[in-house]
Backbone as JSON Lines, residues from 0, in Angstrom:
{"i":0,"aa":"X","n":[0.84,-1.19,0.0],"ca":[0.0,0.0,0.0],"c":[0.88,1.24,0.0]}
{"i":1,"aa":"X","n":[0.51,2.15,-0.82],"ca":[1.41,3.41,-1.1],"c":[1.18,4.38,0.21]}
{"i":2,"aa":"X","n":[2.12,5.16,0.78],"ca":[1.54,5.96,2.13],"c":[1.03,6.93,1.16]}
{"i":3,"aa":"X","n":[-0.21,7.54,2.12],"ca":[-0.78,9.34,1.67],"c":[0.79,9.99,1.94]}
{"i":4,"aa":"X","n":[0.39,11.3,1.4],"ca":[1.41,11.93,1.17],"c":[0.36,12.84,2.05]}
{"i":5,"aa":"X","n":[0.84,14.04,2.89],"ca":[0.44,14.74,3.6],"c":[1.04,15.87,3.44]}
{"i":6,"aa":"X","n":[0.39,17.15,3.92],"ca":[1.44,18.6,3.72],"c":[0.88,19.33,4.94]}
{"i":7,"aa":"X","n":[1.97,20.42,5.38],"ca":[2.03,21.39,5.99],"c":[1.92,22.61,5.33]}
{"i":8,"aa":"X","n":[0.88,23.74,5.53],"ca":[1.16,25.13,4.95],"c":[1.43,26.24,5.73]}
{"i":9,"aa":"X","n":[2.78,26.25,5.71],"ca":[3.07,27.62,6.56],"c":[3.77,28.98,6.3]}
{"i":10,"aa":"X","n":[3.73,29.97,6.82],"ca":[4.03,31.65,6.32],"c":[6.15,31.02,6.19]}
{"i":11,"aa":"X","n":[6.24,32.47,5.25],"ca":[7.66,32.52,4.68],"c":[8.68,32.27,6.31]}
{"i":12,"aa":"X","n":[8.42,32.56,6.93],"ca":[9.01,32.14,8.63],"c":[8.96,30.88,9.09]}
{"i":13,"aa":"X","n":[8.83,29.85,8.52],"ca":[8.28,28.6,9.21],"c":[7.09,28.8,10.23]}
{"i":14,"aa":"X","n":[6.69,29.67,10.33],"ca":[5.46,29.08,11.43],"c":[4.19,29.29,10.73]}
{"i":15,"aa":"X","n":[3.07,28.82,11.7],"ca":[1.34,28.36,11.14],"c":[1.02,30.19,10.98]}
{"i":16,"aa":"X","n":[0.3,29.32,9.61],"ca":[-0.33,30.74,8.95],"c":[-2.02,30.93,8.93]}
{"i":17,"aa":"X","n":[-2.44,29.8,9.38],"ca":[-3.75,29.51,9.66],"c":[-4.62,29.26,10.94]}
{"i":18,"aa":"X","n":[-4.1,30.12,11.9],"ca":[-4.23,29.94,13.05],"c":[-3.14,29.55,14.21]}
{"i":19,"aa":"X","n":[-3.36,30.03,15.56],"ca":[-1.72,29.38,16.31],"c":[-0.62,29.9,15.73]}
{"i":20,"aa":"X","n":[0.14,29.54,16.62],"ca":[1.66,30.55,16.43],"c":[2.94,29.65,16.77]}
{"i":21,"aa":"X","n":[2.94,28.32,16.34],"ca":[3.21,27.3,16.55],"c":[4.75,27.36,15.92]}
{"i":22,"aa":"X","n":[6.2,27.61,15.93],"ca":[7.36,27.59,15.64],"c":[8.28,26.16,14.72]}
{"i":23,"aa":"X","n":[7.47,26.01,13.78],"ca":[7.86,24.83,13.61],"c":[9.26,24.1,13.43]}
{"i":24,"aa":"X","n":[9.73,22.8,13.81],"ca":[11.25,22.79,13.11],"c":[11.3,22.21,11.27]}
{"i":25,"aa":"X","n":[12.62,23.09,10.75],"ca":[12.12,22.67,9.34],"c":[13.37,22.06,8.8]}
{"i":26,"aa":"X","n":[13.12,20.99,7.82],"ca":[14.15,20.24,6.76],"c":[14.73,20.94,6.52]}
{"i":27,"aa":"X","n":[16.58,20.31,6.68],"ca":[17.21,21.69,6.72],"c":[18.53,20.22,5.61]}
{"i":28,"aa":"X","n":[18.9,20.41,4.86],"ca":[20.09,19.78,3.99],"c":[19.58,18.39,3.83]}
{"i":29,"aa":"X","n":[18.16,18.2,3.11],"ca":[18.24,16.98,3.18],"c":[17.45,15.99,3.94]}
{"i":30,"aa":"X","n":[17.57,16.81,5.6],"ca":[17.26,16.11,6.83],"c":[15.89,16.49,6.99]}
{"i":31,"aa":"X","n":[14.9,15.31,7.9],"ca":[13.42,16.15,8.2],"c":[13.85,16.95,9.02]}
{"i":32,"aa":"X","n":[12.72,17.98,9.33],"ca":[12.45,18.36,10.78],"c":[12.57,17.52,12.19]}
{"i":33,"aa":"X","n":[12.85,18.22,13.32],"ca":[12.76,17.34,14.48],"c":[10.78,16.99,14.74]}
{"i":34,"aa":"X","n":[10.7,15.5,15.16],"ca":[9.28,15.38,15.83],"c":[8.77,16.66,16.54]}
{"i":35,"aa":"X","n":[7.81,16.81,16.4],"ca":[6.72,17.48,17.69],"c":[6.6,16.98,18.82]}
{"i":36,"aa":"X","n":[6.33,17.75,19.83],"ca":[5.78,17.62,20.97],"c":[4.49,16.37,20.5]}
{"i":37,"aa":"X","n":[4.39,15.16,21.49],"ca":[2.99,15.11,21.65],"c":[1.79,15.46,21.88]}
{"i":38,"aa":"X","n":[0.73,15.78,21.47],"ca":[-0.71,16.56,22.09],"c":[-1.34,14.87,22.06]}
{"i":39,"aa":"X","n":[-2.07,14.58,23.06],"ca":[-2.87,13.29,23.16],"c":[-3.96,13.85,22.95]}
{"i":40,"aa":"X","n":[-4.59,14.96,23.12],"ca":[-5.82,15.23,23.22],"c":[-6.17,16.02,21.88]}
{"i":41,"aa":"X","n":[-6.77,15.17,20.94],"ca":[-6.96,15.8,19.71],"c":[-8.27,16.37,19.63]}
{"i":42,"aa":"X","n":[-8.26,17.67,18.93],"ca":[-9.79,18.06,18.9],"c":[-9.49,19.25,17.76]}
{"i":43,"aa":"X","n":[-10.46,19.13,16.5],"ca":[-10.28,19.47,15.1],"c":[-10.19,21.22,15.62]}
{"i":44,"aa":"X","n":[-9.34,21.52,15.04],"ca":[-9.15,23.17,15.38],"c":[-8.71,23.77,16.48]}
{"i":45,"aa":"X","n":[-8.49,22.71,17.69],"ca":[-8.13,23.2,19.28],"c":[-6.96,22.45,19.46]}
{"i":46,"aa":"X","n":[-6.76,21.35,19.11],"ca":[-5.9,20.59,19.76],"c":[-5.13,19.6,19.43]}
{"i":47,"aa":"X","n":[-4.23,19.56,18.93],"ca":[-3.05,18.82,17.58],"c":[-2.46,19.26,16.39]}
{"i":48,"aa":"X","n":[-1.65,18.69,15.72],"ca":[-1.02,19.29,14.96],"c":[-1.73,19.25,13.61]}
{"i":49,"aa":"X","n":[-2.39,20.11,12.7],"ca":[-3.21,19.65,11.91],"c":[-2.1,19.94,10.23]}
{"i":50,"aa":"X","n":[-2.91,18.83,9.36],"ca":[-2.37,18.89,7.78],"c":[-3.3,18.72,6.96]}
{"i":51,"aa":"X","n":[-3.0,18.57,6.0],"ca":[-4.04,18.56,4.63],"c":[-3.59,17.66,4.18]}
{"i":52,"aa":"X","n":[-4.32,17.34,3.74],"ca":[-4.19,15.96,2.19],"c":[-4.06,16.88,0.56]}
{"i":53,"aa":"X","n":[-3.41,16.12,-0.24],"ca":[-3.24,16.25,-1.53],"c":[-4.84,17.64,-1.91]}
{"i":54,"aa":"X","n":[-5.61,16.71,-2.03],"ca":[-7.24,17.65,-2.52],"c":[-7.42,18.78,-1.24]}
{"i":55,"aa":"X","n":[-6.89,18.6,-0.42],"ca":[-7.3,19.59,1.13],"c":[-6.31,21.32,0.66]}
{"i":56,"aa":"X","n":[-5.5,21.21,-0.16],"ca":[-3.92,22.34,0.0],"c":[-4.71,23.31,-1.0]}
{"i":57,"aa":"X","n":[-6.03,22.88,-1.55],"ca":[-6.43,24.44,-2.12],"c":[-7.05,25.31,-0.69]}
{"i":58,"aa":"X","n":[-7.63,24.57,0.1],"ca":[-8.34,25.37,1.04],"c":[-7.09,26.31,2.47]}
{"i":59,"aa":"X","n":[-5.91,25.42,2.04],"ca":[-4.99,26.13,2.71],"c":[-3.81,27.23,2.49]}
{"i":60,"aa":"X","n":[-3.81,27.57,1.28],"ca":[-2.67,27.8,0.4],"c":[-1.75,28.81,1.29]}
{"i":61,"aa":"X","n":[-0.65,29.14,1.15],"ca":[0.03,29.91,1.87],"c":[1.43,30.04,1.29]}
{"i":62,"aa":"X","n":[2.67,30.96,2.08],"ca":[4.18,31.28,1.21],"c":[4.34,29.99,0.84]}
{"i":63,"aa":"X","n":[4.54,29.05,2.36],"ca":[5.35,27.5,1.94],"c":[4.19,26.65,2.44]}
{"i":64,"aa":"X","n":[4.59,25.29,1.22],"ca":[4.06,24.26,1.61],"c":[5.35,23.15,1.82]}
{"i":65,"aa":"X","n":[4.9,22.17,2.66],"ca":[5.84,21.08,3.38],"c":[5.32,20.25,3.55]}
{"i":66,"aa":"X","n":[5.91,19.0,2.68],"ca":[5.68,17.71,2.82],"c":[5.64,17.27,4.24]}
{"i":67,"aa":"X","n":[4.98,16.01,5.06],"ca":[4.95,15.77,6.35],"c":[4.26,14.37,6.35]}
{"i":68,"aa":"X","n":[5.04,13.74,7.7],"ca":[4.41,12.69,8.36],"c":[4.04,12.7,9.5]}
{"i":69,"aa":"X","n":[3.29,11.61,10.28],"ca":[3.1,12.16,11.4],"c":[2.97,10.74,12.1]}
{"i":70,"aa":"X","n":[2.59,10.53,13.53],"ca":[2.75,9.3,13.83],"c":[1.42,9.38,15.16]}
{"i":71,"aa":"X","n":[1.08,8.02,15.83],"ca":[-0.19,8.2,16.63],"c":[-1.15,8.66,16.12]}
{"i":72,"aa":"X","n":[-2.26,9.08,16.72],"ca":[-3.72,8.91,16.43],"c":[-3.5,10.27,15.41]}
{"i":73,"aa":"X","n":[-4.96,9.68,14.49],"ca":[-5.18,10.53,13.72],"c":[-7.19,10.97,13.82]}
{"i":74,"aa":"X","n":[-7.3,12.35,13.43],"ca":[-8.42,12.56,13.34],"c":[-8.69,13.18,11.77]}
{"i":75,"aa":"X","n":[-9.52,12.43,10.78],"ca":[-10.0,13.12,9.86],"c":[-11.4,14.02,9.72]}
{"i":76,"aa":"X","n":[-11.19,15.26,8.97],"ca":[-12.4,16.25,8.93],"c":[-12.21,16.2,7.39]}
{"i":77,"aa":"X","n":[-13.28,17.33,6.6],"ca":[-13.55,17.12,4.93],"c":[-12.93,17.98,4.43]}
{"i":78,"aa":"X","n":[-11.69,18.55,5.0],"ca":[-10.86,19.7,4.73],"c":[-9.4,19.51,5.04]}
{"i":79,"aa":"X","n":[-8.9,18.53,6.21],"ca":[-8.04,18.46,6.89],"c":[-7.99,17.54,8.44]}
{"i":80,"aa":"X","n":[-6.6,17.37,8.55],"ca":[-6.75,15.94,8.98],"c":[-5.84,16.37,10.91]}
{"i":81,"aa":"X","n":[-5.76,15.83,11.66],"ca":[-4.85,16.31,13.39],"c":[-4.57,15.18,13.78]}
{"i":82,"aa":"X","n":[-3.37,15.44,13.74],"ca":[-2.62,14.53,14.5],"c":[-2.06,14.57,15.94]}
{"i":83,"aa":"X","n":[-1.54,13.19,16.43],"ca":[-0.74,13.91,18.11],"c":[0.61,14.15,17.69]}
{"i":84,"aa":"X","n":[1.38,13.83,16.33],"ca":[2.76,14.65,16.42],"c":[3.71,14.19,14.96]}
{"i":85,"aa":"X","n":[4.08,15.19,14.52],"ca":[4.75,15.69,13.25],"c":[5.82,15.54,12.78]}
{"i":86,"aa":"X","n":[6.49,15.43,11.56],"ca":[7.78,16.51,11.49],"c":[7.94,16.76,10.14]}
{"i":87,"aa":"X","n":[8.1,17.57,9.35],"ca":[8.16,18.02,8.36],"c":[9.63,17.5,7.51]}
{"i":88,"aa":"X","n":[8.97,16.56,6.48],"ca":[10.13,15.79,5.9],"c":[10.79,16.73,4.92]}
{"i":89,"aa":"X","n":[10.16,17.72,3.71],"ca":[10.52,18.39,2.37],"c":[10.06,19.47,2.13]}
C-alpha cells in the first residue's frame, strides 16, 4: 500500500499561517524536521497538529508548503486531517 502523502502550509518564517503561532522545526540539507511535541488530546481546530491531504492544500494555500508525516492517532475532517505529532520531511 502506497503511504498518503500529507502537507504542511506555513508563512515565509516557518510558522502556522492559519491559526496558532506554533514555531515549527524545518528540513534543513536533506534532513526532516525534528518530531513534535505530543498533544494526546486531539480536537479538530483546538488541539493537535493539523495537515491537509493532496485535494485539502487548495483550502490552505500559503508562502510555503511542506511535505509531512506524522505518527499516533489521527483525526479526519472534509478539509483536513490532526494529528498527536509531526515533522516536516521536504
Amino acid at each position: 500500500m502506497k503511504k498518503e502523502k500529507l502537507y504542511k502550509v506555513l508563512d515565509s518564517n516557518g510558522k502556522s499561517c492559519h491559526g496558532g503561532s506554533y514555531k515549527w522545526s524545518l528540513p534543513s540539507s536533506g534532513e526532516p524536521g525534528a518530531w513534535s511535541e505530543p498533544i494526546k488530546d486531539l480536537i479538530l481546530c483546538k488541539g493537535g497538529y493539523h495537515l491537509c491531504r493532496r485535494q485539502d492544500l487548495i483550502c490552505w494555500l500559503g508562502a510555503t508548503i511542506y511535505e509531512a508525516e506524522y505518527r499516533g492517532k489521527r483525526i479526519n475532517d472534509d478539509d483536513k486531517i490532526v494529528v498527536e505529532q509531526v515533522r516536516l520531511i521536504r
